């Protein structure tokens, strides 16, 4: 007899469902009032009520990895997720959703147990929403970002938006063109005060689940998901880290790297983004040009009077 699907086995509990537009929803997995650890998952672009079940399943994977008896996960899609490149090129959805997420994080303090620790987990455009929430006063004990296109042009270290003693944990998988493009700002994987977690286990056997590209961070039995679970349950000493460069990440076979071509593609994608922004938000385009024009970060430094170093990516091998 075939096994029943998870949609039959798992009961659903929603804090909010709004069918207007593409739809919004906030779902709780587990017992948020008594859980020792609470995670808030913020999905990225292309999400709606039609895709929410997949995000709910992703939240359940995080909960199972962190330890379901002690963990609750809130899947938070209470913003208008961009549905395409034009919308994703704009920060509008993050600027609108960030304050709402910040407010929810404050409300969560009243829902959870007093000693429960909150970890905010966000993917792709969701990292923009979470970043804005933290800039707007939202707080979480720990912050996890996967496949981030950048927070904003002036954020180039965790301390800019994650207030101590909170810490930022970042994952960038090999071949993640979204993270490489830095569409919305510097790649958080390069922040000098962020903890960059490994997405693949370097000593695992050939049967290990590998993670590549932009949408595989939450694959079951992967090192990427294991590390997210470790952060959520506070098992920080077991986290595996990496400092690989883009070139090392994009090697296809020994001695061969397509990091150059991929970086060119990422650069082209970034130029497409700039073109879209120029049409939809001229002021944002001008600011980005100042930050990424001739001289790179030094141009931004001249505009702001501030110069800060970014983490050097690992050895090019």
PDB file of C-alpha atoms in Angstrom:
ATOM      1  CA  UNK A   1       0.000   0.000   0.000  1.00  0.00           C
ATOM      2  CA  UNK A   2       1.479   3.405  -0.917  1.00  0.00           C
ATOM      3  CA  UNK A   3       2.359   5.751   1.906  1.00  0.00           C
ATOM      4  CA  UNK A   4       0.086   8.673   2.630  1.00  0.00           C
ATOM      5  CA  UNK A   5       1.458  12.035   1.559  1.00  0.00           C
ATOM      6  CA  UNK A   6       2.544  14.674   4.046  1.00  0.00           C
ATOM      7  CA  UNK A   7      -0.440  16.817   3.035  1.00  0.00           C
ATOM      8  CA  UNK A   8      -2.678  14.166   4.628  1.00  0.00           C
ATOM      9  CA  UNK A   9      -0.469  13.450   7.620  1.00  0.00           C
ATOM     10  CA  UNK A  10       0.322  16.993   8.770  1.00  0.00           C
ATOM     11  CA  UNK A  11      -2.382  19.239  10.255  1.00  0.00           C
ATOM     12  CA  UNK A  12      -2.322  22.908   9.291  1.00  0.00           C
ATOM     13  CA  UNK A  13      -2.490  25.938  11.593  1.00  0.00           C
ATOM     14  CA  UNK A  14      -2.607  29.422  10.094  1.00  0.00           C
ATOM     15  CA  UNK A  15      -2.224  32.780  11.790  1.00  0.00           C
ATOM     16  CA  UNK A  16      -3.265  34.524   8.587  1.00  0.00           C
ATOM     17  CA  UNK A  17      -4.599  33.770   5.116  1.00  0.00           C
ATOM     18  CA  UNK A  18      -5.327  36.588   2.672  1.00  0.00           C
ATOM     19  CA  UNK A  19      -6.478  35.609  -0.842  1.00  0.00           C
ATOM     20  CA  UNK A  20      -6.217  39.141  -2.243  1.00  0.00           C
ATOM     21  CA  UNK A  21      -3.817  39.498  -5.169  1.00  0.00           C
ATOM     22  CA  UNK A  22      -1.366  36.602  -5.288  1.00  0.00           C
ATOM     23  CA  UNK A  23      -2.236  35.876  -1.686  1.00  0.00           C
ATOM     24  CA  UNK A  24      -0.478  35.930   1.651  1.00  0.00           C
ATOM     25  CA  UNK A  25      -0.272  33.407   4.463  1.00  0.00           C
ATOM     26  CA  UNK A  26       1.397  32.844   7.822  1.00  0.00           C
ATOM     27  CA  UNK A  27       1.488  29.235   9.019  1.00  0.00           C
ATOM     28  CA  UNK A  28       2.738  27.741  12.281  1.00  0.00           C
ATOM     29  CA  UNK A  29       4.366  24.305  12.308  1.00  0.00           C
ATOM     30  CA  UNK A  30       4.634  22.871  15.805  1.00  0.00           C
ATOM     31  CA  UNK A  31       3.803  24.367  19.194  1.00  0.00           C
ATOM     32  CA  UNK A  32       5.128  27.909  19.124  1.00  0.00           C
ATOM     33  CA  UNK A  33       3.965  28.604  22.697  1.00  0.00           C
ATOM     34  CA  UNK A  34       6.082  25.852  24.240  1.00  0.00           C
ATOM     35  CA  UNK A  35       8.915  25.279  21.756  1.00  0.00           C
ATOM     36  CA  UNK A  36      12.478  25.785  22.928  1.00  0.00           C
ATOM     37  CA  UNK A  37      13.487  27.097  19.502  1.00  0.00           C
ATOM     38  CA  UNK A  38      11.367  29.050  17.032  1.00  0.00           C
ATOM     39  CA  UNK A  39      12.323  29.704  13.414  1.00  0.00           C
ATOM     40  CA  UNK A  40      10.669  32.223  11.107  1.00  0.00           C
ATOM     41  CA  UNK A  41      11.043  31.315   7.418  1.00  0.00           C
ATOM     42  CA  UNK A  42      10.747  34.149   4.877  1.00  0.00           C
ATOM     43  CA  UNK A  43      10.348  32.898   1.260  1.00  0.00           C
ATOM     44  CA  UNK A  44      11.677  34.727  -1.786  1.00  0.00           C
ATOM     45  CA  UNK A  45      10.288  35.772  -5.155  1.00  0.00           C
ATOM     46  CA  UNK A  46       7.715  33.882  -7.200  1.00  0.00           C
ATOM     47  CA  UNK A  47       5.638  32.816  -4.211  1.00  0.00           C
ATOM     48  CA  UNK A  48       1.890  33.004  -3.681  1.00  0.00           C
ATOM     49  CA  UNK A  49      -0.920  30.981  -2.152  1.00  0.00           C
ATOM     50  CA  UNK A  50      -0.500  28.609  -5.096  1.00  0.00           C
ATOM     51  CA  UNK A  51       3.108  27.845  -4.106  1.00  0.00           C
ATOM     52  CA  UNK A  52       2.716  28.171  -0.347  1.00  0.00           C
ATOM     53  CA  UNK A  53       2.472  24.440   0.237  1.00  0.00           C
ATOM     54  CA  UNK A  54       6.018  24.049  -1.043  1.00  0.00           C
ATOM     55  CA  UNK A  55       7.242  26.698   1.395  1.00  0.00           C
ATOM     56  CA  UNK A  56       5.350  24.975   4.194  1.00  0.00           C
ATOM     57  CA  UNK A  57       7.108  21.721   3.306  1.00  0.00           C
ATOM     58  CA  UNK A  58      10.421  23.589   3.383  1.00  0.00           C
ATOM     59  CA  UNK A  59       9.579  24.882   6.846  1.00  0.00           C
ATOM     60  CA  UNK A  60       8.784  21.349   7.964  1.00  0.00           C
ATOM     61  CA  UNK A  61      12.178  20.171   6.688  1.00  0.00           C
ATOM     62  CA  UNK A  62      13.851  22.841   8.830  1.00  0.00           C
ATOM     63  CA  UNK A  63      11.795  21.762  11.828  1.00  0.00           C
ATOM     64  CA  UNK A  64      12.641  18.087  11.373  1.00  0.00           C
ATOM     65  CA  UNK A  65      16.340  18.904  10.998  1.00  0.00           C
ATOM     66  CA  UNK A  66      16.411  21.157  14.064  1.00  0.00           C
ATOM     67  CA  UNK A  67      14.520  18.637  16.227  1.00  0.00           C
ATOM     68  CA  UNK A  68      10.719  18.601  15.955  1.00  0.00           C
ATOM     69  CA  UNK A  69      10.042  18.014  19.653  1.00  0.00           C
ATOM     70  CA  UNK A  70      11.762  21.288  20.631  1.00  0.00           C
ATOM     71  CA  UNK A  71      11.181  23.388  17.506  1.00  0.00           C
ATOM     72  CA  UNK A  72       8.375  25.394  15.952  1.00  0.00           C
ATOM     73  CA  UNK A  73       8.604  27.048  12.544  1.00  0.00           C
ATOM     74  CA  UNK A  74       6.544  29.977  11.315  1.00  0.00           C
ATOM     75  CA  UNK A  75       6.331  30.219   7.526  1.00  0.00           C
ATOM     76  CA  UNK A  76       5.865  33.940   6.953  1.00  0.00           C
ATOM     77  CA  UNK A  77       4.595  35.056   3.544  1.00  0.00           C
ATOM     78  CA  UNK A  78       2.881  38.274   4.605  1.00  0.00           C
ATOM     79  CA  UNK A  79       4.281  40.427   1.821  1.00  0.00           C
ATOM     80  CA  UNK A  80       3.731  40.729  -1.917  1.00  0.00           C
ATOM     81  CA  UNK A  81       6.384  38.368  -3.225  1.00  0.00           C
ATOM     82  CA  UNK A  82       7.778  39.643  -6.565  1.00  0.00           C
ATOM     83  CA  UNK A  83       6.420  37.537  -9.407  1.00  0.00           C
ATOM     84  CA  UNK A  84       9.076  38.281 -12.021  1.00  0.00           C
ATOM     85  CA  UNK A  85      12.348  40.037 -12.850  1.00  0.00           C
ATOM     86  CA  UNK A  86      10.854  43.514 -13.137  1.00  0.00           C
ATOM     87  CA  UNK A  87       9.325  43.298  -9.675  1.00  0.00           C
ATOM     88  CA  UNK A  88      12.352  41.547  -8.173  1.00  0.00           C
ATOM     89  CA  UNK A  89      14.608  44.318  -9.505  1.00  0.00           C
ATOM     90  CA  UNK A  90      12.774  46.748  -7.256  1.00  0.00           C
ATOM     91  CA  UNK A  91      13.192  47.043  -3.500  1.00  0.00           C
ATOM     92  CA  UNK A  92       9.550  48.086  -3.137  1.00  0.00           C
ATOM     93  CA  UNK A  93       8.297  44.706  -1.899  1.00  0.00           C
ATOM     94  CA  UNK A  94      11.066  44.595   0.718  1.00  0.00           C
ATOM     95  CA  UNK A  95      10.438  48.168   1.808  1.00  0.00           C
ATOM     96  CA  UNK A  96       6.748  47.366   2.196  1.00  0.00           C
ATOM     97  CA  UNK A  97       7.165  43.939   3.766  1.00  0.00           C
ATOM     98  CA  UNK A  98      10.143  44.643   6.019  1.00  0.00           C
ATOM     99  CA  UNK A  99       8.290  46.790   8.572  1.00  0.00           C
ATOM    100  CA  UNK A 100       5.487  44.225   8.681  1.00  0.00           C
ATOM    101  CA  UNK A 101       7.994  41.451   9.384  1.00  0.00           C
ATOM    102  CA  UNK A 102       9.654  43.581  12.070  1.00  0.00           C
ATOM    103  CA  UNK A 103       6.263  44.029  13.712  1.00  0.00           C
ATOM    104  CA  UNK A 104       5.612  40.292  13.532  1.00  0.00           C
ATOM    105  CA  UNK A 105       8.956  39.516  15.187  1.00  0.00           C
ATOM    106  CA  UNK A 106       7.930  41.794  18.058  1.00  0.00           C
ATOM    107  CA  UNK A 107       4.526  40.076  18.292  1.00  0.00           C
ATOM    108  CA  UNK A 108       6.240  36.693  18.302  1.00  0.00           C
ATOM    109  CA  UNK A 109       7.868  37.616  21.608  1.00  0.00           C
ATOM    110  CA  UNK A 110       4.371  37.573  23.120  1.00  0.00           C
ATOM    111  CA  UNK A 111       3.458  34.220  21.549  1.00  0.00           C
ATOM    112  CA  UNK A 112       6.558  32.171  22.340  1.00  0.00           C
ATOM    113  CA  UNK A 113       7.913  30.935  25.655  1.00  0.00           C
ATOM    114  CA  UNK A 114      10.002  33.509  27.504  1.00  0.00           C
ATOM    115  CA  UNK A 115      13.212  31.504  27.162  1.00  0.00           C
ATOM    116  CA  UNK A 116      12.658  30.393  23.545  1.00  0.00           C
ATOM    117  CA  UNK A 117      15.261  31.567  21.032  1.00  0.00           C
ATOM    118  CA  UNK A 118      14.177  32.908  17.641  1.00  0.00           C
ATOM    119  CA  UNK A 119      16.085  32.312  14.410  1.00  0.00           C
ATOM    120  CA  UNK A 120      15.028  34.194  11.283  1.00  0.00           C
ATOM    121  CA  UNK A 121      15.707  32.227   8.083  1.00  0.00           C
ATOM    122  CA  UNK A 122      15.322  33.816   4.655  1.00  0.00           C
ATOM    123  CA  UNK A 123      15.997  32.802   1.072  1.00  0.00           C
ATOM    124  CA  UNK A 124      16.728  34.912  -2.021  1.00  0.00           C
ATOM    125  CA  UNK A 125      14.480  38.012  -2.146  1.00  0.00           C
ATOM    126  CA  UNK A 126      13.291  37.036   1.320  1.00  0.00           C
ATOM    127  CA  UNK A 127      16.719  38.118   2.595  1.00  0.00           C
ATOM    128  CA  UNK A 128      15.920  41.629   1.373  1.00  0.00           C
ATOM    129  CA  UNK A 129      12.665  41.578   3.317  1.00  0.00           C
ATOM    130  CA  UNK A 130      14.385  40.235   6.429  1.00  0.00           C
ATOM    131  CA  UNK A 131      17.245  42.698   6.077  1.00  0.00           C
ATOM    132  CA  UNK A 132      14.785  45.574   5.907  1.00  0.00           C
ATOM    133  CA  UNK A 133      12.923  44.193   8.930  1.00  0.00           C
ATOM    134  CA  UNK A 134      16.145  44.188  10.944  1.00  0.00           C
ATOM    135  CA  UNK A 135      16.970  47.705   9.773  1.00  0.00           C
ATOM    136  CA  UNK A 136      13.484  48.692  10.963  1.00  0.00           C
ATOM    137  CA  UNK A 137      14.064  47.354  14.460  1.00  0.00           C
ATOM    138  CA  UNK A 138      13.089  43.695  14.147  1.00  0.00           C
ATOM    139  CA  UNK A 139      15.144  41.330  16.280  1.00  0.00           C
ATOM    140  CA  UNK A 140      16.094  37.657  16.231  1.00  0.00           C
ATOM    141  CA  UNK A 141      18.670  35.753  18.260  1.00  0.00           C
ATOM    142  CA  UNK A 142      20.180  34.339  15.087  1.00  0.00           C
ATOM    143  CA  UNK A 143      19.797  35.246  11.409  1.00  0.00           C
ATOM    144  CA  UNK A 144      20.279  32.833   8.487  1.00  0.00           C
ATOM    145  CA  UNK A 145      20.401  33.980   4.863  1.00  0.00           C
ATOM    146  CA  UNK A 146      20.643  31.666   1.849  1.00  0.00           C
ATOM    147  CA  UNK A 147      21.243  32.730  -1.747  1.00  0.00           C
ATOM    148  CA  UNK A 148      21.018  36.442  -1.021  1.00  0.00           C
ATOM    149  CA  UNK A 149      21.145  39.031  -3.835  1.00  0.00           C
ATOM    150  CA  UNK A 150      22.360  41.573  -1.256  1.00  0.00           C
ATOM    151  CA  UNK A 151      20.515  43.619   1.339  1.00  0.00           C
ATOM    152  CA  UNK A 152      21.054  47.152   0.099  1.00  0.00           C
ATOM    153  CA  UNK A 153      23.919  49.097  -1.426  1.00  0.00           C
ATOM    154  CA  UNK A 154      25.273  50.520   1.837  1.00  0.00           C
ATOM    155  CA  UNK A 155      25.159  47.271   3.848  1.00  0.00           C
ATOM    156  CA  UNK A 156      28.526  45.522   3.565  1.00  0.00           C
ATOM    157  CA  UNK A 157      28.901  43.953   6.997  1.00  0.00           C
ATOM    158  CA  UNK A 158      26.578  42.185   9.403  1.00  0.00           C
ATOM    159  CA  UNK A 159      26.898  44.916  12.027  1.00  0.00           C
ATOM    160  CA  UNK A 160      25.092  47.292   9.661  1.00  0.00           C
ATOM    161  CA  UNK A 161      21.776  45.540  10.301  1.00  0.00           C
ATOM    162  CA  UNK A 162      22.225  42.644  12.760  1.00  0.00           C
ATOM    163  CA  UNK A 163      22.608  44.037  16.249  1.00  0.00           C
ATOM    164  CA  UNK A 164      24.874  42.210  18.746  1.00  0.00           C
ATOM    165  CA  UNK A 165      24.624  39.765  20.390  1.00  0.00           C
ATOM    166  CA  UNK A 166      22.682  38.452  17.381  1.00  0.00           C
ATOM    167  CA  UNK A 167      24.799  36.800  14.680  1.00  0.00           C
ATOM    168  CA  UNK A 168      24.476  36.433  10.918  1.00  0.00           C
ATOM    169  CA  UNK A 169      24.923  33.019   9.270  1.00  0.00           C
ATOM    170  CA  UNK A 170      25.140  32.900   5.475  1.00  0.00           C
ATOM    171  CA  UNK A 171      25.065  30.168   2.840  1.00  0.00           C
ATOM    172  CA  UNK A 172      26.146  30.605  -0.782  1.00  0.00           C
ATOM    173  CA  UNK A 173      26.072  27.443  -2.873  1.00  0.00           C
ATOM    174  CA  UNK A 174      28.379  26.735  -5.813  1.00  0.00           C
ATOM    175  CA  UNK A 175      26.897  28.238  -8.955  1.00  0.00           C
ATOM    176  CA  UNK A 176      24.349  30.476  -7.213  1.00  0.00           C
ATOM    177  CA  UNK A 177      24.125  33.149  -9.889  1.00  0.00           C
ATOM    178  CA  UNK A 178      21.706  35.239  -7.805  1.00  0.00           C
ATOM    179  CA  UNK A 179      24.243  35.642  -5.003  1.00  0.00           C
ATOM    180  CA  UNK A 180      27.066  36.229  -7.495  1.00  0.00           C
ATOM    181  CA  UNK A 181      25.167  39.008  -9.259  1.00  0.00           C
ATOM    182  CA  UNK A 182      24.826  41.134  -6.082  1.00  0.00           C
ATOM    183  CA  UNK A 183      21.711  42.698  -7.570  1.00  0.00           C
ATOM    184  CA  UNK A 184      20.672  44.568  -4.448  1.00  0.00           C
ATOM    185  CA  UNK A 185      24.017  45.060  -2.737  1.00  0.00           C
ATOM    186  CA  UNK A 186      27.217  43.352  -1.568  1.00  0.00           C
ATOM    187  CA  UNK A 187      27.021  39.576  -1.134  1.00  0.00           C
ATOM    188  CA  UNK A 188      26.500  38.763   2.589  1.00  0.00           C
ATOM    189  CA  UNK A 189      28.784  35.738   2.110  1.00  0.00           C
ATOM    190  CA  UNK A 190      31.657  38.246   1.870  1.00  0.00           C
ATOM    191  CA  UNK A 191      30.783  40.177   5.036  1.00  0.00           C
ATOM    192  CA  UNK A 192      33.811  40.065   7.371  1.00  0.00           C
ATOM    193  CA  UNK A 193      31.686  39.542  10.501  1.00  0.00           C
ATOM    194  CA  UNK A 194      29.280  36.933   9.097  1.00  0.00           C
ATOM    195  CA  UNK A 195      29.650  33.193   9.648  1.00  0.00           C
ATOM    196  CA  UNK A 196      29.660  31.539   6.243  1.00  0.00           C
ATOM    197  CA  UNK A 197      28.307  28.018   6.499  1.00  0.00           C
ATOM    198  CA  UNK A 198      29.227  25.158   4.195  1.00  0.00           C
ATOM    199  CA  UNK A 199      26.565  23.880   1.821  1.00  0.00           C
ATOM    200  CA  UNK A 200      28.410  20.651   1.013  1.00  0.00           C
ATOM    201  CA  UNK A 201      30.261  18.284   3.328  1.00  0.00           C
ATOM    202  CA  UNK A 202      33.885  18.099   2.100  1.00  0.00           C
ATOM    203  CA  UNK A 203      34.509  14.719   3.753  1.00  0.00           C
ATOM    204  CA  UNK A 204      31.200  13.053   2.881  1.00  0.00           C
ATOM    205  CA  UNK A 205      31.036   9.944   0.711  1.00  0.00           C
ATOM    206  CA  UNK A 206      29.730   9.845  -2.851  1.00  0.00           C
ATOM    207  CA  UNK A 207      26.178   9.237  -1.626  1.00  0.00           C
ATOM    208  CA  UNK A 208      25.987  12.597   0.134  1.00  0.00           C
ATOM    209  CA  UNK A 209      23.358  15.021  -1.115  1.00  0.00           C
ATOM    210  CA  UNK A 210      25.081  17.866  -2.950  1.00  0.00           C
ATOM    211  CA  UNK A 211      23.815  21.435  -3.157  1.00  0.00           C
ATOM    212  CA  UNK A 212      24.364  23.680  -6.170  1.00  0.00           C
ATOM    213  CA  UNK A 213      22.716  26.664  -7.839  1.00  0.00           C
ATOM    214  CA  UNK A 214      20.106  28.836  -6.196  1.00  0.00           C
ATOM    215  CA  UNK A 215      17.269  26.613  -5.029  1.00  0.00           C
ATOM    216  CA  UNK A 216      18.856  23.585  -3.351  1.00  0.00           C
ATOM    217  CA  UNK A 217      19.734  24.911   0.108  1.00  0.00           C
ATOM    218  CA  UNK A 218      16.869  23.035   1.750  1.00  0.00           C
ATOM    219  CA  UNK A 219      17.466  19.595   0.230  1.00  0.00           C
ATOM    220  CA  UNK A 220      16.964  16.793   2.780  1.00  0.00           C
ATOM    221  CA  UNK A 221      20.179  15.220   4.097  1.00  0.00           C
ATOM    222  CA  UNK A 222      22.325  18.017   2.671  1.00  0.00           C
ATOM    223  CA  UNK A 223      24.996  19.819   4.665  1.00  0.00           C
ATOM    224  CA  UNK A 224      23.237  23.085   3.827  1.00  0.00           C
ATOM    225  CA  UNK A 225      20.030  22.000   5.574  1.00  0.00           C
ATOM    226  CA  UNK A 226      21.941  20.368   8.420  1.00  0.00           C
ATOM    227  CA  UNK A 227      23.726  23.636   9.149  1.00  0.00           C
ATOM    228  CA  UNK A 228      20.448  25.549   9.122  1.00  0.00           C
ATOM    229  CA  UNK A 229      19.053  23.042  11.612  1.00  0.00           C
ATOM    230  CA  UNK A 230      22.140  23.445  13.808  1.00  0.00           C
ATOM    231  CA  UNK A 231      21.656  27.206  13.929  1.00  0.00           C
ATOM    232  CA  UNK A 232      17.946  26.929  14.727  1.00  0.00           C
ATOM    233  CA  UNK A 233      18.526  24.553  17.651  1.00  0.00           C
ATOM    234  CA  UNK A 234      21.559  26.506  18.876  1.00  0.00           C
ATOM    235  CA  UNK A 235      24.099  23.757  18.160  1.00  0.00           C
ATOM    236  CA  UNK A 236      26.581  26.340  16.972  1.00  0.00           C
ATOM    237  CA  UNK A 237      29.692  24.318  17.743  1.00  0.00           C
ATOM    238  CA  UNK A 238      28.699  21.730  15.129  1.00  0.00           C
ATOM    239  CA  UNK A 239      28.351  24.179  12.243  1.00  0.00           C
ATOM    240  CA  UNK A 240      30.680  23.540   9.309  1.00  0.00           C
ATOM    241  CA  UNK A 241      32.087  26.583   7.534  1.00  0.00           C
ATOM    242  CA  UNK A 242      33.746  27.471   4.248  1.00  0.00           C
ATOM    243  CA  UNK A 243      35.584  30.361   2.610  1.00  0.00           C
ATOM    244  CA  UNK A 244      35.602  29.173  -0.991  1.00  0.00           C
ATOM    245  CA  UNK A 245      35.864  31.694  -3.813  1.00  0.00           C
ATOM    246  CA  UNK A 246      33.562  31.904  -6.798  1.00  0.00           C
ATOM    247  CA  UNK A 247      36.253  30.318  -8.946  1.00  0.00           C
ATOM    248  CA  UNK A 248      36.600  27.335  -6.617  1.00  0.00           C
ATOM    249  CA  UNK A 249      32.835  26.967  -6.326  1.00  0.00           C
ATOM    250  CA  UNK A 250      32.267  26.801 -10.053  1.00  0.00           C
ATOM    251  CA  UNK A 251      34.745  24.083 -10.939  1.00  0.00           C
ATOM    252  CA  UNK A 252      33.163  21.378 -13.046  1.00  0.00           C
ATOM    253  CA  UNK A 253      36.073  18.925 -13.135  1.00  0.00           C
ATOM    254  CA  UNK A 254      39.550  18.842 -11.676  1.00  0.00           C
ATOM    255  CA  UNK A 255      41.662  21.568 -13.230  1.00  0.00           C
ATOM    256  CA  UNK A 256      38.763  23.150 -15.096  1.00  0.00           C
ATOM    257  CA  UNK A 257      36.828  26.164 -13.909  1.00  0.00           C
ATOM    258  CA  UNK A 258      33.975  28.021 -15.520  1.00  0.00           C
ATOM    259  CA  UNK A 259      34.054  30.703 -12.842  1.00  0.00           C
ATOM    260  CA  UNK A 260      35.049  33.297 -15.449  1.00  0.00           C
ATOM    261  CA  UNK A 261      32.122  32.592 -17.782  1.00  0.00           C
ATOM    262  CA  UNK A 262      29.712  32.375 -14.852  1.00  0.00           C
ATOM    263  CA  UNK A 263      30.937  35.670 -13.462  1.00  0.00           C
ATOM    264  CA  UNK A 264      30.379  37.158 -16.913  1.00  0.00           C
ATOM    265  CA  UNK A 265      26.824  35.826 -16.893  1.00  0.00           C
ATOM    266  CA  UNK A 266      26.304  37.226 -13.407  1.00  0.00           C
ATOM    267  CA  UNK A 267      27.648  40.558 -14.592  1.00  0.00           C
ATOM    268  CA  UNK A 268      25.328  40.528 -17.574  1.00  0.00           C
ATOM    269  CA  UNK A 269      22.395  39.691 -15.319  1.00  0.00           C
ATOM    270  CA  UNK A 270      23.365  42.577 -13.086  1.00  0.00           C
ATOM    271  CA  UNK A 271      23.378  44.909 -16.099  1.00  0.00           C
ATOM    272  CA  UNK A 272      19.906  43.687 -17.039  1.00  0.00           C
ATOM    273  CA  UNK A 273      18.869  44.435 -13.474  1.00  0.00           C
ATOM    274  CA  UNK A 274      20.342  47.926 -13.737  1.00  0.00           C
ATOM    275  CA  UNK A 275      18.383  48.506 -16.936  1.00  0.00           C
ATOM    276  CA  UNK A 276      15.144  47.431 -15.321  1.00  0.00           C
ATOM    277  CA  UNK A 277      15.827  49.581 -12.273  1.00  0.00           C
ATOM    278  CA  UNK A 278      16.566  52.575 -14.498  1.00  0.00           C
ATOM    279  CA  UNK A 279      13.074  52.209 -15.939  1.00  0.00           C
ATOM    280  CA  UNK A 280      11.274  51.536 -12.663  1.00  0.00           C
ATOM    281  CA  UNK A 281      13.301  53.478 -10.089  1.00  0.00           C
ATOM    282  CA  UNK A 282      15.760  56.053 -11.477  1.00  0.00           C
ATOM    283  CA  UNK A 283      17.004  57.168  -8.057  1.00  0.00           C
ATOM    284  CA  UNK A 284      17.929  53.597  -7.103  1.00  0.00           C
ATOM    285  CA  UNK A 285      19.728  53.156 -10.416  1.00  0.00           C
ATOM    286  CA  UNK A 286      21.795  56.298  -9.816  1.00  0.00           C
ATOM    287  CA  UNK A 287      22.759  55.137  -6.339  1.00  0.00           C
ATOM    288  CA  UNK A 288      23.767  51.699  -7.618  1.00  0.00           C
ATOM    289  CA  UNK A 289      25.834  53.248 -10.391  1.00  0.00           C
ATOM    290  CA  UNK A 290      27.708  55.336  -7.830  1.00  0.00           C
ATOM    291  CA  UNK A 291      28.475  52.208  -5.837  1.00  0.00           C
ATOM    292  CA  UNK A 292      29.490  49.984  -8.756  1.00  0.00           C
ATOM    293  CA  UNK A 293      31.012  52.324 -11.316  1.00  0.00           C
ATOM    294  CA  UNK A 294      34.672  52.945 -12.081  1.00  0.00           C
ATOM    295  CA  UNK A 295      36.640  52.270  -8.961  1.00  0.00           C
ATOM    296  CA  UNK A 296      34.011  49.914  -7.508  1.00  0.00           C
ATOM    297  CA  UNK A 297      33.610  50.314  -3.772  1.00  0.00           C
ATOM    298  CA  UNK A 298      35.951  53.305  -3.764  1.00  0.00           C
ATOM    299  CA  UNK A 299      33.347  55.242  -5.745  1.00  0.00           C
ATOM    300  CA  UNK A 300      30.811  54.498  -3.044  1.00  0.00           C
ATOM    301  CA  UNK A 301      33.380  55.509  -0.444  1.00  0.00           C
ATOM    302  CA  UNK A 302      33.865  58.845  -2.170  1.00  0.00           C
ATOM    303  CA  UNK A 303      30.122  59.380  -2.137  1.00  0.00           C
ATOM    304  CA  UNK A 304      29.748  58.507   1.554  1.00  0.00           C
ATOM    305  CA  UNK A 305      33.131  59.355   3.002  1.00  0.00           C
ATOM    306  CA  UNK A 306      33.395  55.848   4.456  1.00  0.00           C
ATOM    307  CA  UNK A 307      35.746  53.047   3.444  1.00  0.00           C
ATOM    308  CA  UNK A 308      35.342  49.529   4.779  1.00  0.00           C
ATOM    309  CA  UNK A 309      36.991  46.288   3.822  1.00  0.00           C
ATOM    310  CA  UNK A 310      35.073  43.230   2.680  1.00  0.00           C
ATOM    311  CA  UNK A 311      36.082  39.672   3.418  1.00  0.00           C
ATOM    312  CA  UNK A 312      38.536  38.416   0.833  1.00  0.00           C
ATOM    313  CA  UNK A 313      37.152  35.321  -0.796  1.00  0.00           C
ATOM    314  CA  UNK A 314      39.157  32.141  -0.328  1.00  0.00           C
ATOM    315  CA  UNK A 315      42.156  31.072  -2.338  1.00  0.00           C
ATOM    316  CA  UNK A 316      41.591  30.727  -6.074  1.00  0.00           C
ATOM    317  CA  UNK A 317      42.454  27.150  -6.703  1.00  0.00           C
TER     318      UNK A 317
END
